[in-house]
XYZ file of C-alpha atoms in Angstrom:
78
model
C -2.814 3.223 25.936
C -4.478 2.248 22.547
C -7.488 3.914 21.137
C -10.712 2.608 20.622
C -11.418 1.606 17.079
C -13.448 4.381 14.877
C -12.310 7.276 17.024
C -10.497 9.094 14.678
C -13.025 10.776 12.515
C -12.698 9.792 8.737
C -12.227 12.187 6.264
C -10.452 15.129 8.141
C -7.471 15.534 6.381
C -6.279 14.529 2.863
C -2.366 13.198 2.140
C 0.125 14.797 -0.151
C 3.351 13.483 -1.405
C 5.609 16.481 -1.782
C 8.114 16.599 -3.809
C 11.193 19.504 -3.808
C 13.506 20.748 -5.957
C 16.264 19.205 -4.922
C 15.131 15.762 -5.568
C 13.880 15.290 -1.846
C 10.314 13.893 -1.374
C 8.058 13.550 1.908
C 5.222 11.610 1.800
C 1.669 12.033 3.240
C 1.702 15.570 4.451
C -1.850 16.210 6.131
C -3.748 18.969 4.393
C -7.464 19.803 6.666
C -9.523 18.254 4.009
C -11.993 21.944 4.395
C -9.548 24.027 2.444
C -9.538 20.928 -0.590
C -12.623 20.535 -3.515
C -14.237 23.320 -4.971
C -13.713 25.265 -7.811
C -9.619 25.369 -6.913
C -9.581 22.098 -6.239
C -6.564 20.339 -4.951
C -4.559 23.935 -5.548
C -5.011 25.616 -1.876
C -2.761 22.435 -0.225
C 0.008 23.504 -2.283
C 0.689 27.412 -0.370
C -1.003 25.409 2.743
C 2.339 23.006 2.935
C 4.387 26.167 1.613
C 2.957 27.449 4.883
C 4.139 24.719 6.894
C 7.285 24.298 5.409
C 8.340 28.597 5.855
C 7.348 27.621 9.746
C 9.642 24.516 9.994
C 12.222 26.242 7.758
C 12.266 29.298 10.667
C 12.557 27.050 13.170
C 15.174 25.184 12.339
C 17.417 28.186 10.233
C 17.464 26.459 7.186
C 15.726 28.423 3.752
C 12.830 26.280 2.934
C 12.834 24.122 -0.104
C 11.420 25.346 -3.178
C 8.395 22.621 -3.928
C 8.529 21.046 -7.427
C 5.115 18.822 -7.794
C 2.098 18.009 -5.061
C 0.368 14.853 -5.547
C -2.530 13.427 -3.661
C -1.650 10.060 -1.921
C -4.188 7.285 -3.741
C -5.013 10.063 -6.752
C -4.527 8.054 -10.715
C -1.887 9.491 -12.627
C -2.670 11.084 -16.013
């Protein structure tokens, strides 16, 4: 069954595009927008998604993937 329109709160999380070392790229990882801003910045999603990725890594038996570059999804490039 569909949602109602304007149920999912605005806002929550923020969108990274990952990419690894090997060349490999996902796109819009969700970051809780709480741990983002501040003096740090956009630095805390980078060991939040190193987080993630050590979990799925375990999971699955594979060594995770050593990240090369975070960038948020919709930020201008320098």
């Amino acid at each position: 069954m569909a949602k109602k329109p304007g149920t999912n709160p605005k806002g929550e999380f923020a969108f990274f595009n990952v990419v690894y070392e090997d060349g490999s790229q996902r796109s819009n990882r969700r970051v809780p927008a709480e741990l983002l801003g501040g003096l740090d910045g956009d630095d805390p999603a980078r060991s939040f998604i190193m987080e993630q990725d050590r979990e799925i890594a375990e999971k699955s038996g594979r060594p995770p993937m050593e990240i090369k570059e975070i960038e948020r999804v919709g930020a201008k490039k320098k």
